[in-house]
Amino acid sequence: MASASIKMAHGSGGRLSNELINELFFRAFDNPILKQANDGALLTMDSKRLAFSTDSFVVNPYFFPGGSIGDLAINGTVNDIAMCGAVPRFLSAAFILEEGLPIKHLKKIVNSMADAARAAQVQIVTGDTKVVERGAADGIFINTSGIGIIQHQQQIAPQNAQAGDVVITNGYIGDHGIAILSQREGLSFETTIESDTAALHTLVASILAASANIHVLRDPTRGGIAGTLNEIAQASQVEIRLEEYAIPMRDSVRAACDLLGLDPLIVANEGKLITIVPLADSGKVLKAMQQHPLGRESAIIGRVLNQHIGKVTLETSIGSLRVVDMPLGEQLPRIC
Amino acid sequence: MQQRYQISVQGRVQGVGFRPFVAVTAANLNLTGWVRNIRQSVLIEIQGEPFETQKFLQQLQSKAPALAKIEQLNHQQIDNNDQTGFHILESSGKNEGVVSISPDIGICEHCQKELFYEENRRYRYPFISCTQCGPRYSILQKLPFDRCHTTLNAFPMCEDCLAEYKNLKDRRFHAQGINCAKCGPQVSFINHKGERIAEKEAALTLAINALQAGKILAVKGLTGFHIMVDACNHQAVLRLRARKQRPEKPFALMYPQLSMVKSDCLLGEQEKLLLCSAIAPIVLLENKHSNLSLSPAIAPNNPYLGVMLAYTPLHQLICRAINKPLVVTSANRSGEPVCCDNEQALEQLSQLVDGFVMHDREIYQGLDDSIVKFVNHEPMLLRRARGYVPDYLTLDTEYPSIVALGGQLKNSIAISKGKRLYLSQYIGSLDNIASVNRHQRTQKIMSRLMGVTADCVACDLHPDYVTTQLAKKQHLPIISTQHHLAHLYAAMLEHQIIDQAFAVVWDGNGYGEDGTLWGGEFIAVTADKPQRVATFLPFKLPGGAAAIKEPRRVAVALLYEVYGKKIASNEVLKSLSPFELSTIKQLLKMISNNINSPLTSSAGRLFDGISSLLNLGQISSFEGEAAMRLEFAAKTSKDKGSYPVPVDFAVTPNIIDWRPMLAAIITDIGNHVSSAIIARRFHNSAAIIILKIAQHYGVTQILLTGGCFQNSLLIEITFALLQEQGIAVLWHKKLPANDASLCVGQIMGAYKARHSYLNKKQ
Ligand SMILES: [Fe+3]
Ligand SMILES: [Mg+2]
Ligand SMILES: [Zn+2]
Ligand SMILES: [Zn+2]
């Protein structure tokens, strides 16, 4: 690794995160299940196929338009399990609380967790609580882990994208990241942008019902769709070519990104998934998604090619082909 | 008693008519022997009476073809033999040495005459050429420069051409590019649907008619496609701007003849010579605004016109028939490299043009037209490509073989070998796949042609530059050089300064050693190590790259540093910003909360910000637009005033505080002082900063480098001011001051790093 100490960018889902994971964690913990490099681990126990996943939530602010850290903590882990093609069942919840956190805030967060769990039909069955001194945490950190059952026989993995496949997403991208940023920094835009946080397992169920040939399922959280698609392009050794005009995006998010100088493709989502399916099945899948309440704005946003292997590219409105890089974490302009 | 000599000649001796010249000279002196191209040089044996052989050796130097550059000439006496006659032998590819390949050459006078002389057998043949003109580097696939190693290998010579080729007395004796209408490439006209509808003379007629009717054509030239349109048809020029989505960036013009240039532009003797030279670049000339029929959309808000002469027979045939200047711009999809392949042109340009003029001579490597500007009556290269590439720089000492991948914008590649540094053509911005592919292909071709296997790769410090990523994939040791140090080293190499230098590096942005964006640096190079001695007080760029494209964001950032958040409520300041109040508030929040607002010390951004405050440029449609407007405004004033710019010499690096200057500018604006005067005072102040720091460090010579020093006014003012104080000022002439030269500096950076590493090891 190039740097001597941890930088914020090591946690951004970008190139530095990947370096940390591949060069430190994977090497130290090396085992075949870990190497699947999925959102969660796929396990077989007593001939039952399970998906197991964990996630920590450190969002600031912990209340934001469209939800709270509590919703994220449930939906995030539910989604990671759902992206393994599994039906989520049981969750754990661990809290790290900062001295001084108002109890009424904690109550509100825990209640939103309970609501989200009910909505996602999962039970929180174990937990842990730690309190740290003022300043040692930022209000509240939550970790959740979860287990789900895999009931289908499909081969779904980031390694499985193939030339000829199409790339589908279930709606407007960038909502969550921009909602959080504007709430945290007190930036107000004409319309309030709300987080898209949602549990996606029922949408996944309709996708799996629509086609028996789903190749990839991922949720583009940290690092945005640029980060997720780069991982897939690398893992599958294919090119993923996006069409700029086809990517669903709210005007308000586009305007906010313009002001902030951010590429919407690297902004985090919490209620979005990417699925990659063979062209032949794409119509069925798209239709099934559009009929689901969380997929009304679903759209085909690109296709899989074997031209520029390992890269994500974007056909721009003026017809040139731009490389969509793996976000580094901190964007520093390259132009002079 | 006869003598026999073996002579080896190195330098630019291939593809410039050198072997025919040797053969003719030998024959005239009744010498026997032979001449041959070996891979990297020309080898000669001559035999004859001592008087004649000595004369030959003299004439080899004094009468060499104009395009030849002899760098090294060795001769030794060898045993006589009894061969008869003088022969041009087949090339041999075995020997190793150093290579000089001729750049592509504009049509020569003789060929021009023949082209329009009805009796000549090449009358109106669009590909007429000879030993002194025509395609060279762009068609060369491998060395030595023989027809069979170029894309002309698809065109076997006819009997007539072969006879000329073999005739010692003919102008085309051993001209590798020889051909005629019977055996050579042909032109065709293809409509926008991609259908070939005419050939040869009929194709030319269609092209000329189309241009006269205001149509936009893609025309395949010497080293790439151009897009052409009648420069006097305003509607047609506007149509081209709309189709290319290029609202303001100036277009170049191609003139049929010099006399017409003279009546439209101020044309000095030097400019004239360069324009008519074999290089035939685009030269920036002051527009006299005397030609009222020229479309005002050619170079809006710009006192210059970029002018070239019709430099190929095909261009001559078209331009002379139109008898007016044509807009001639590199044909590419926005941001992508110049198109040079027929198929590709059909695919990429059909939305842009109404028809194509193509030919079947393949362009192996695309090169844009070079651009030259005159500063203090001396040429300064802004874009180095056709006509200059692949000329090399001479190094002071033997370098290892290093390949330098350059920067992100205006990318070029450099390769060192022995005492030579080869510099690729301008490739462009590596923000699209096509440019990255062109970059990689260029590196491959260069390595092959120059016979270089690099043992180390040099690049920039910026972790996100495409070239940094590419460097990691080369499986070679990587040595990165900080952006502005590379600019400085490029200037040192150009001026052949070896170990000590003091430079002002003012440009846009480059990644600094502290992770911020530098760009307004004073750097001293000593025997020890380079030191950043002074820099501008840093400020934020709200939105990062967005602020680089929108100078108005920089203006808000500068105002914030001086007035704080008050600017949102201060009426005067608010009126200076072309933003809605709500947007200003958000930008201020981004700056104060550090949201995507990297710190920079860039001089280029300072120029941008001032340009925005004077309402000269708010959003740049091309790189450097706002700063150019500021320069042009300043040029119209002769004001001698300046603004206070204190330098804090107590800290390292010294900090140049631009805030009092900004406050004074705001006062001037409030007092309704004209933009021209303020812009001029700003330029004067910039020169004073340079003088102050140069004097503080007691330097006697200072280098000016970085993109800001494409600004001729800034150079001229600085030069005049410092010269008065006995300080020599050196600026770029042979290399662009911009990022295209980063690769050159990276070579020196890598060399120095390796050198000090080896020294430490010992
Ligand atoms: Fe630069
Ligand atoms: Mg996760
Ligand atoms: Zn000629
Ligand atoms: Zn012929």
mmCIF file with all atom_site columns, N, CA and C in Angstrom, chain A residues 15 181 185-189 258-262 308 311 313 318-323 328 330-336, chain B residues 245 333-334 336 409 431-433 462-465 469 507 509 511 515 543 545 553 586 589-590 593 595-596 598 739:
data_model
loop_
_atom_site.group_PDB
_atom_site.id
_atom_site.type_symbol
_atom_site.label_atom_id
_atom_site.label_alt_id
_atom_site.label_comp_id
_atom_site.label_asym_id
_atom_site.label_entity_id
_atom_site.label_seq_id
_atom_site.pdbx_PDB_ins_code
_atom_site.Cartn_x
_atom_site.Cartn_y
_atom_site.Cartn_z
_atom_site.occupancy
_atom_site.B_iso_or_equiv
_atom_site.pdbx_formal_charge
_atom_site.auth_seq_id
_atom_site.auth_comp_id
_atom_site.auth_asym_id
_atom_site.auth_atom_id
_atom_site.pdbx_PDB_model_num
ATOM 1   N N  . ARG A 1 15  ? -10.816 3.386  -5.161  1.00 0.00 ? 15  ARG A N  1
ATOM 2   C CA . ARG A 1 15  ? -9.617  2.617  -5.444  1.00 0.00 ? 15  ARG A CA 1
ATOM 3   C C  . ARG A 1 15  ? -8.815  2.312  -4.176  1.00 0.00 ? 15  ARG A C  1
ATOM 4   N N  . LEU A 1 181 ? -25.517 14.859 2.057   1.00 0.00 ? 181 LEU A N  1
ATOM 5   C CA . LEU A 1 181 ? -24.575 15.977 1.944   1.00 0.00 ? 181 LEU A CA 1
ATOM 6   C C  . LEU A 1 181 ? -25.292 17.303 2.174   1.00 0.00 ? 181 LEU A C  1
ATOM 7   N N  . GLU A 1 185 ? -24.415 19.729 5.362   1.00 0.00 ? 185 GLU A N  1
ATOM 8   C CA . GLU A 1 185 ? -23.739 21.001 5.139   1.00 0.00 ? 185 GLU A CA 1
ATOM 9   C C  . GLU A 1 185 ? -24.708 22.176 5.118   1.00 0.00 ? 185 GLU A C  1
ATOM 10  N N  . GLY A 1 186 ? -25.992 21.880 5.315   1.00 0.00 ? 186 GLY A N  1
ATOM 11  C CA . GLY A 1 186 ? -26.964 22.966 5.301   1.00 0.00 ? 186 GLY A CA 1
ATOM 12  C C  . GLY A 1 186 ? -27.104 23.616 3.936   1.00 0.00 ? 186 GLY A C  1
ATOM 13  N N  . LEU A 1 187 ? -26.952 22.820 2.903   1.00 0.00 ? 187 LEU A N  1
ATOM 14  C CA . LEU A 1 187 ? -27.165 23.347 1.551   1.00 0.00 ? 187 LEU A CA 1
ATOM 15  C C  . LEU A 1 187 ? -28.632 23.131 1.213   1.00 0.00 ? 187 LEU A C  1
ATOM 16  N N  . SER A 1 188 ? -29.304 24.207 0.813   1.00 0.00 ? 188 SER A N  1
ATOM 17  C CA . SER A 1 188 ? -30.710 23.987 0.465   1.00 0.00 ? 188 SER A CA 1
ATOM 18  C C  . SER A 1 188 ? -30.889 24.121 -1.042  1.00 0.00 ? 188 SER A C  1
ATOM 19  N N  . PHE A 1 189 ? -31.661 23.225 -1.571  1.00 0.00 ? 189 PHE A N  1
ATOM 20  C CA . PHE A 1 189 ? -31.960 23.288 -3.004  1.00 0.00 ? 189 PHE A CA 1
ATOM 21  C C  . PHE A 1 189 ? -33.448 23.533 -3.159  1.00 0.00 ? 189 PHE A C  1
ATOM 22  N N  . ASP A 1 258 ? -24.112 19.432 -10.301 1.00 0.00 ? 258 ASP A N  1
ATOM 23  C CA . ASP A 1 258 ? -23.464 20.495 -11.083 1.00 0.00 ? 258 ASP A CA 1
ATOM 24  C C  . ASP A 1 258 ? -22.878 21.541 -10.153 1.00 0.00 ? 258 ASP A C  1
ATOM 25  N N  . LEU A 1 259 ? -23.678 21.978 -9.182  1.00 0.00 ? 259 LEU A N  1
ATOM 26  C CA . LEU A 1 259 ? -23.194 23.001 -8.267  1.00 0.00 ? 259 LEU A CA 1
ATOM 27  C C  . LEU A 1 259 ? -21.986 22.495 -7.484  1.00 0.00 ? 259 LEU A C  1
ATOM 28  N N  . LEU A 1 260 ? -22.100 21.276 -6.978  1.00 0.00 ? 260 LEU A N  1
ATOM 29  C CA . LEU A 1 260 ? -21.057 20.743 -6.098  1.00 0.00 ? 260 LEU A CA 1
ATOM 30  C C  . LEU A 1 260 ? -19.844 20.255 -6.877  1.00 0.00 ? 260 LEU A C  1
ATOM 31  N N  . GLY A 1 261 ? -19.986 20.167 -8.183  1.00 0.00 ? 261 GLY A N  1
ATOM 32  C CA . GLY A 1 261 ? -18.882 19.665 -8.998  1.00 0.00 ? 261 GLY A CA 1
ATOM 33  C C  . GLY A 1 261 ? -18.667 18.177 -8.788  1.00 0.00 ? 261 GLY A C  1
ATOM 34  N N  . LEU A 1 262 ? -19.746 17.454 -8.453  1.00 0.00 ? 262 LEU A N  1
ATOM 35  C CA . LEU A 1 262 ? -19.627 16.014 -8.213  1.00 0.00 ? 262 LEU A CA 1
ATOM 36  C C  . LEU A 1 262 ? -20.152 15.239 -9.419  1.00 0.00 ? 262 LEU A C  1
ATOM 37  N N  . HIS A 1 308 ? -13.186 -2.879 -24.324 1.00 0.00 ? 308 HIS A N  1
ATOM 38  C CA . HIS A 1 308 ? -12.194 -2.269 -23.429 1.00 0.00 ? 308 HIS A CA 1
ATOM 39  C C  . HIS A 1 308 ? -12.273 -2.994 -22.089 1.00 0.00 ? 308 HIS A C  1
ATOM 40  N N  . LYS A 1 311 ? -13.002 -2.068 -18.060 1.00 0.00 ? 311 LYS A N  1
ATOM 41  C CA . LYS A 1 311 ? -13.305 -0.641 -17.929 1.00 0.00 ? 311 LYS A CA 1
ATOM 42  C C  . LYS A 1 311 ? -14.809 -0.380 -17.980 1.00 0.00 ? 311 LYS A C  1
ATOM 43  N N  . THR A 1 313 ? -17.241 2.494  -19.399 1.00 0.00 ? 313 THR A N  1
ATOM 44  C CA . THR A 1 313 ? -17.167 3.638  -20.307 1.00 0.00 ? 313 THR A CA 1
ATOM 45  C C  . THR A 1 313 ? -18.537 4.276  -20.406 1.00 0.00 ? 313 THR A C  1
ATOM 46  N N  . ILE A 1 318 ? -22.295 13.902 -26.866 1.00 0.00 ? 318 ILE A N  1
ATOM 47  C CA . ILE A 1 318 ? -21.662 14.349 -28.104 1.00 0.00 ? 318 ILE A CA 1
ATOM 48  C C  . ILE A 1 318 ? -20.982 13.189 -28.822 1.00 0.00 ? 318 ILE A C  1
ATOM 49  N N  . GLY A 1 319 ? -21.221 11.976 -28.346 1.00 0.00 ? 319 GLY A N  1
ATOM 50  C CA . GLY A 1 319 ? -20.776 10.808 -29.110 1.00 0.00 ? 319 GLY A CA 1
ATOM 51  C C  . GLY A 1 319 ? -19.384 10.318 -28.790 1.00 0.00 ? 319 GLY A C  1
ATOM 52  N N  . SER A 1 320 ? -18.671 10.992 -27.883 1.00 0.00 ? 320 SER A N  1
ATOM 53  C CA . SER A 1 320 ? -17.347 10.465 -27.569 1.00 0.00 ? 320 SER A CA 1
ATOM 54  C C  . SER A 1 320 ? -17.470 9.465  -26.417 1.00 0.00 ? 320 SER A C  1
ATOM 55  N N  . LEU A 1 321 ? -16.441 8.702  -26.232 1.00 0.00 ? 321 LEU A N  1
ATOM 56  C CA . LEU A 1 321 ? -16.469 7.632  -25.248 1.00 0.00 ? 321 LEU A CA 1
ATOM 57  C C  . LEU A 1 321 ? -15.510 7.982  -24.115 1.00 0.00 ? 321 LEU A C  1
ATOM 58  N N  . ARG A 1 322 ? -16.084 8.184  -22.929 1.00 0.00 ? 322 ARG A N  1
ATOM 59  C CA . ARG A 1 322 ? -15.281 8.598  -21.783 1.00 0.00 ? 322 ARG A CA 1
ATOM 60  C C  . ARG A 1 322 ? -15.098 7.395  -20.867 1.00 0.00 ? 322 ARG A C  1
ATOM 61  N N  . VAL A 1 323 ? -13.961 7.316  -20.206 1.00 0.00 ? 323 VAL A N  1
ATOM 62  C CA . VAL A 1 323 ? -13.752 6.258  -19.223 1.00 0.00 ? 323 VAL A CA 1
ATOM 63  C C  . VAL A 1 323 ? -14.346 6.712  -17.896 1.00 0.00 ? 323 VAL A C  1
ATOM 64  N N  . LEU A 1 328 ? -11.567 7.527  -6.706  1.00 0.00 ? 328 LEU A N  1
ATOM 65  C CA . LEU A 1 328 ? -10.412 7.397  -5.824  1.00 0.00 ? 328 LEU A CA 1
ATOM 66  C C  . LEU A 1 328 ? -10.820 7.692  -4.391  1.00 0.00 ? 328 LEU A C  1
ATOM 67  N N  . GLU A 1 330 ? -11.339 10.807 -2.858  1.00 0.00 ? 330 GLU A N  1
ATOM 68  C CA . GLU A 1 330 ? -11.315 12.248 -2.866  1.00 0.00 ? 330 GLU A CA 1
ATOM 69  C C  . GLU A 1 330 ? -11.076 12.625 -4.311  1.00 0.00 ? 330 GLU A C  1
ATOM 70  N N  . GLN A 1 331 ? -11.944 13.445 -4.874  1.00 0.00 ? 331 GLN A N  1
ATOM 71  C CA . GLN A 1 331 ? -11.720 13.803 -6.275  1.00 0.00 ? 331 GLN A CA 1
ATOM 72  C C  . GLN A 1 331 ? -10.819 15.023 -6.338  1.00 0.00 ? 331 GLN A C  1
ATOM 73  N N  . LEU A 1 332 ? -9.702  14.910 -7.025  1.00 0.00 ? 332 LEU A N  1
ATOM 74  C CA . LEU A 1 332 ? -8.886  16.094 -7.281  1.00 0.00 ? 332 LEU A CA 1
ATOM 75  C C  . LEU A 1 332 ? -8.900  16.305 -8.774  1.00 0.00 ? 332 LEU A C  1
ATOM 76  N N  . PRO A 1 333 ? -9.192  17.512 -9.199  1.00 0.00 ? 333 PRO A N  1
ATOM 77  C CA . PRO A 1 333 ? -9.314  17.734 -10.638 1.00 0.00 ? 333 PRO A CA 1
ATOM 78  C C  . PRO A 1 333 ? -8.051  17.297 -11.370 1.00 0.00 ? 333 PRO A C  1
ATOM 79  N N  . ARG A 1 334 ? -8.261  16.704 -12.529 1.00 0.00 ? 334 ARG A N  1
ATOM 80  C CA . ARG A 1 334 ? -7.117  16.314 -13.341 1.00 0.00 ? 334 ARG A CA 1
ATOM 81  C C  . ARG A 1 334 ? -6.866  17.341 -14.426 1.00 0.00 ? 334 ARG A C  1
ATOM 82  N N  . ILE A 1 335 ? -7.860  18.190 -14.620 1.00 0.00 ? 335 ILE A N  1
ATOM 83  C CA . ILE A 1 335 ? -7.668  19.152 -15.685 1.00 0.00 ? 335 ILE A CA 1
ATOM 84  C C  . ILE A 1 335 ? -6.821  20.291 -15.179 1.00 0.00 ? 335 ILE A C  1
ATOM 85  N N  . CYS A 1 336 ? -6.186  20.958 -16.098 1.00 0.00 ? 336 CYS A N  1
ATOM 86  C CA . CYS A 1 336 ? -5.115  21.864 -15.725 1.00 0.00 ? 336 CYS A CA 1
ATOM 87  C C  . CYS A 1 336 ? -5.551  23.310 -15.804 1.00 0.00 ? 336 CYS A C  1
ATOM 88  N N  . GLN B 2 245 ? -20.263 21.736 -31.682 1.00 0.00 ? 245 GLN B N  1
ATOM 89  C CA . GLN B 2 245 ? -20.499 22.201 -30.314 1.00 0.00 ? 245 GLN B CA 1
ATOM 90  C C  . GLN B 2 245 ? -19.254 22.924 -29.803 1.00 0.00 ? 245 GLN B C  1
ATOM 91  N N  . ARG B 2 333 ? -14.029 14.045 -33.350 1.00 0.00 ? 333 ARG B N  1
ATOM 92  C CA . ARG B 2 333 ? -15.165 14.225 -32.472 1.00 0.00 ? 333 ARG B CA 1
ATOM 93  C C  . ARG B 2 333 ? -14.633 14.950 -31.274 1.00 0.00 ? 333 ARG B C  1
ATOM 94  N N  . SER B 2 334 ? -15.427 15.850 -30.737 1.00 0.00 ? 334 SER B N  1
ATOM 95  C CA . SER B 2 334 ? -14.994 16.723 -29.664 1.00 0.00 ? 334 SER B CA 1
ATOM 96  C C  . SER B 2 334 ? -14.052 16.027 -28.674 1.00 0.00 ? 334 SER B C  1
ATOM 97  N N  . GLU B 2 336 ? -11.526 14.163 -29.109 1.00 0.00 ? 336 GLU B N  1
ATOM 98  C CA . GLU B 2 336 ? -10.813 12.971 -29.546 1.00 0.00 ? 336 GLU B CA 1
ATOM 99  C C  . GLU B 2 336 ? -9.658  13.355 -30.478 1.00 0.00 ? 336 GLU B C  1
ATOM 100 N N  . LEU B 2 409 ? -3.744  16.515 -19.810 1.00 0.00 ? 409 LEU B N  1
ATOM 101 C CA . LEU B 2 409 ? -4.231  17.397 -20.858 1.00 0.00 ? 409 LEU B CA 1
ATOM 102 C C  . LEU B 2 409 ? -3.104  17.648 -21.843 1.00 0.00 ? 409 LEU B C  1
ATOM 103 N N  . ASP B 2 431 ? -9.035  12.183 -21.770 1.00 0.00 ? 431 ASP B N  1
ATOM 104 C CA . ASP B 2 431 ? -10.269 11.967 -21.019 1.00 0.00 ? 431 ASP B CA 1
ATOM 105 C C  . ASP B 2 431 ? -11.251 11.108 -21.806 1.00 0.00 ? 431 ASP B C  1
ATOM 106 N N  . ASN B 2 432 ? -10.823 10.573 -22.932 1.00 0.00 ? 432 ASN B N  1
ATOM 107 C CA . ASN B 2 432 ? -11.685 9.665  -23.674 1.00 0.00 ? 432 ASN B CA 1
ATOM 108 C C  . ASN B 2 432 ? -10.842 8.506  -24.189 1.00 0.00 ? 432 ASN B C  1
ATOM 109 N N  . ILE B 2 433 ? -11.541 7.408  -24.478 1.00 0.00 ? 433 ILE B N  1
ATOM 110 C CA . ILE B 2 433 ? -10.857 6.165  -24.845 1.00 0.00 ? 433 ILE B CA 1
ATOM 111 C C  . ILE B 2 433 ? -10.022 6.333  -26.109 1.00 0.00 ? 433 ILE B C  1
ATOM 112 N N  . HIS B 2 462 ? 0.366   12.981 -9.984  1.00 0.00 ? 462 HIS B N  1
ATOM 113 C CA . HIS B 2 462 ? -1.086  12.925 -9.785  1.00 0.00 ? 462 HIS B CA 1
ATOM 114 C C  . HIS B 2 462 ? -1.559  11.470 -9.839  1.00 0.00 ? 462 HIS B C  1
ATOM 115 N N  . PRO B 2 463 ? -2.161  10.964 -8.733  1.00 0.00 ? 463 PRO B N  1
ATOM 116 C CA . PRO B 2 463 ? -2.532  9.549  -8.725  1.00 0.00 ? 463 PRO B CA 1
ATOM 117 C C  . PRO B 2 463 ? -3.643  9.229  -9.721  1.00 0.00 ? 463 PRO B C  1
ATOM 118 N N  . ASP B 2 464 ? -4.413  10.233 -10.125 1.00 0.00 ? 464 ASP B N  1
ATOM 119 C CA . ASP B 2 464 ? -5.572  10.000 -10.974 1.00 0.00 ? 464 ASP B CA 1
ATOM 120 C C  . ASP B 2 464 ? -5.318  10.231 -12.456 1.00 0.00 ? 464 ASP B C  1
ATOM 121 N N  . TYR B 2 465 ? -4.144  10.730 -12.815 1.00 0.00 ? 465 TYR B N  1
ATOM 122 C CA . TYR B 2 465 ? -3.865  10.901 -14.243 1.00 0.00 ? 465 TYR B CA 1
ATOM 123 C C  . TYR B 2 465 ? -3.902  9.530  -14.920 1.00 0.00 ? 465 TYR B C  1
ATOM 124 N N  . GLN B 2 469 ? -1.774  5.796  -14.222 1.00 0.00 ? 469 GLN B N  1
ATOM 125 C CA . GLN B 2 469 ? -2.326  4.437  -14.235 1.00 0.00 ? 469 GLN B CA 1
ATOM 126 C C  . GLN B 2 469 ? -1.639  3.585  -15.303 1.00 0.00 ? 469 GLN B C  1
ATOM 127 N N  . ASP B 2 507 ? 0.915   28.023 -14.086 1.00 0.00 ? 507 ASP B N  1
ATOM 128 C CA . ASP B 2 507 ? 0.003   27.362 -15.014 1.00 0.00 ? 507 ASP B CA 1
ATOM 129 C C  . ASP B 2 507 ? -1.336  27.102 -14.340 1.00 0.00 ? 507 ASP B C  1
ATOM 130 N N  . ASN B 2 509 ? -3.446  23.842 -13.050 1.00 0.00 ? 509 ASN B N  1
ATOM 131 C CA . ASN B 2 509 ? -3.279  23.084 -11.829 1.00 0.00 ? 509 ASN B CA 1
ATOM 132 C C  . ASN B 2 509 ? -2.447  21.848 -12.062 1.00 0.00 ? 509 ASN B C  1
ATOM 133 N N  . TYR B 2 511 ? -0.764  18.473 -9.496  1.00 0.00 ? 511 TYR B N  1
ATOM 134 C CA . TYR B 2 511 ? -0.766  17.859 -8.172  1.00 0.00 ? 511 TYR B CA 1
ATOM 135 C C  . TYR B 2 511 ? 0.532   18.204 -7.448  1.00 0.00 ? 511 TYR B C  1
ATOM 136 N N  . GLY B 2 515 ? -0.309  17.329 -1.765  1.00 0.00 ? 515 GLY B N  1
ATOM 137 C CA . GLY B 2 515 ? -1.656  16.869 -2.090  1.00 0.00 ? 515 GLY B CA 1
ATOM 138 C C  . GLY B 2 515 ? -2.615  17.984 -2.463  1.00 0.00 ? 515 GLY B C  1
ATOM 139 N N  . GLY B 2 543 ? -16.046 23.223 -6.018  1.00 0.00 ? 543 GLY B N  1
ATOM 140 C CA . GLY B 2 543 ? -16.518 22.345 -7.089  1.00 0.00 ? 543 GLY B CA 1
ATOM 141 C C  . GLY B 2 543 ? -15.380 21.707 -7.850  1.00 0.00 ? 543 GLY B C  1
ATOM 142 N N  . ALA B 2 545 ? -13.065 20.586 -10.387 1.00 0.00 ? 545 ALA B N  1
ATOM 143 C CA . ALA B 2 545 ? -12.975 20.762 -11.839 1.00 0.00 ? 545 ALA B CA 1
ATOM 144 C C  . ALA B 2 545 ? -14.015 21.759 -12.347 1.00 0.00 ? 545 ALA B C  1
ATOM 145 N N  . ARG B 2 553 ? -16.649 30.970 -10.464 1.00 0.00 ? 553 ARG B N  1
ATOM 146 C CA . ARG B 2 553 ? -16.540 30.329 -9.147  1.00 0.00 ? 553 ARG B CA 1
ATOM 147 C C  . ARG B 2 553 ? -15.239 30.764 -8.477  1.00 0.00 ? 553 ARG B C  1
ATOM 148 N N  . GLN B 2 586 ? -24.443 29.299 -1.550  1.00 0.00 ? 586 GLN B N  1
ATOM 149 C CA . GLN B 2 586 ? -24.074 27.886 -1.562  1.00 0.00 ? 586 GLN B CA 1
ATOM 150 C C  . GLN B 2 586 ? -22.588 27.697 -1.846  1.00 0.00 ? 586 GLN B C  1
ATOM 151 N N  . LYS B 2 589 ? -20.725 28.397 1.207   1.00 0.00 ? 589 LYS B N  1
ATOM 152 C CA . LYS B 2 589 ? -20.826 27.275 2.124   1.00 0.00 ? 589 LYS B CA 1
ATOM 153 C C  . LYS B 2 589 ? -19.855 26.158 1.724   1.00 0.00 ? 589 LYS B C  1
ATOM 154 N N  . MET B 2 590 ? -19.800 25.901 0.429   1.00 0.00 ? 590 MET B N  1
ATOM 155 C CA . MET B 2 590 ? -18.873 24.873 -0.047  1.00 0.00 ? 590 MET B CA 1
ATOM 156 C C  . MET B 2 590 ? -17.445 25.231 0.342   1.00 0.00 ? 590 MET B C  1
ATOM 157 N N  . ASN B 2 593 ? -17.169 25.172 4.339   1.00 0.00 ? 593 ASN B N  1
ATOM 158 C CA . ASN B 2 593 ? -17.311 23.820 4.892   1.00 0.00 ? 593 ASN B CA 1
ATOM 159 C C  . ASN B 2 593 ? -16.396 22.807 4.206   1.00 0.00 ? 593 ASN B C  1
ATOM 160 N N  . ILE B 2 595 ? -16.413 21.580 1.106   1.00 0.00 ? 595 ILE B N  1
ATOM 161 C CA . ILE B 2 595 ? -17.091 20.558 0.310   1.00 0.00 ? 595 ILE B CA 1
ATOM 162 C C  . ILE B 2 595 ? -16.520 20.589 -1.101  1.00 0.00 ? 595 ILE B C  1
ATOM 163 N N  . ASN B 2 596 ? -15.870 19.533 -1.479  1.00 0.00 ? 596 ASN B N  1
ATOM 164 C CA . ASN B 2 596 ? -15.267 19.446 -2.816  1.00 0.00 ? 596 ASN B CA 1
ATOM 165 C C  . ASN B 2 596 ? -14.650 20.780 -3.235  1.00 0.00 ? 596 ASN B C  1
ATOM 166 N N  . PRO B 2 598 ? -10.982 21.896 -3.254  1.00 0.00 ? 598 PRO B N  1
ATOM 167 C CA . PRO B 2 598 ? -9.547  21.721 -3.015  1.00 0.00 ? 598 PRO B CA 1
ATOM 168 C C  . PRO B 2 598 ? -8.805  23.064 -3.007  1.00 0.00 ? 598 PRO B C  1
ATOM 169 N N  . ASP B 2 739 ? 1.270   21.891 -20.897 1.00 0.00 ? 739 ASP B N  1
ATOM 170 C CA . ASP B 2 739 ? 1.471   20.533 -20.411 1.00 0.00 ? 739 ASP B CA 1
ATOM 171 C C  . ASP B 2 739 ? 2.010   19.557 -21.461 1.00 0.00 ? 739 ASP B C  1
#
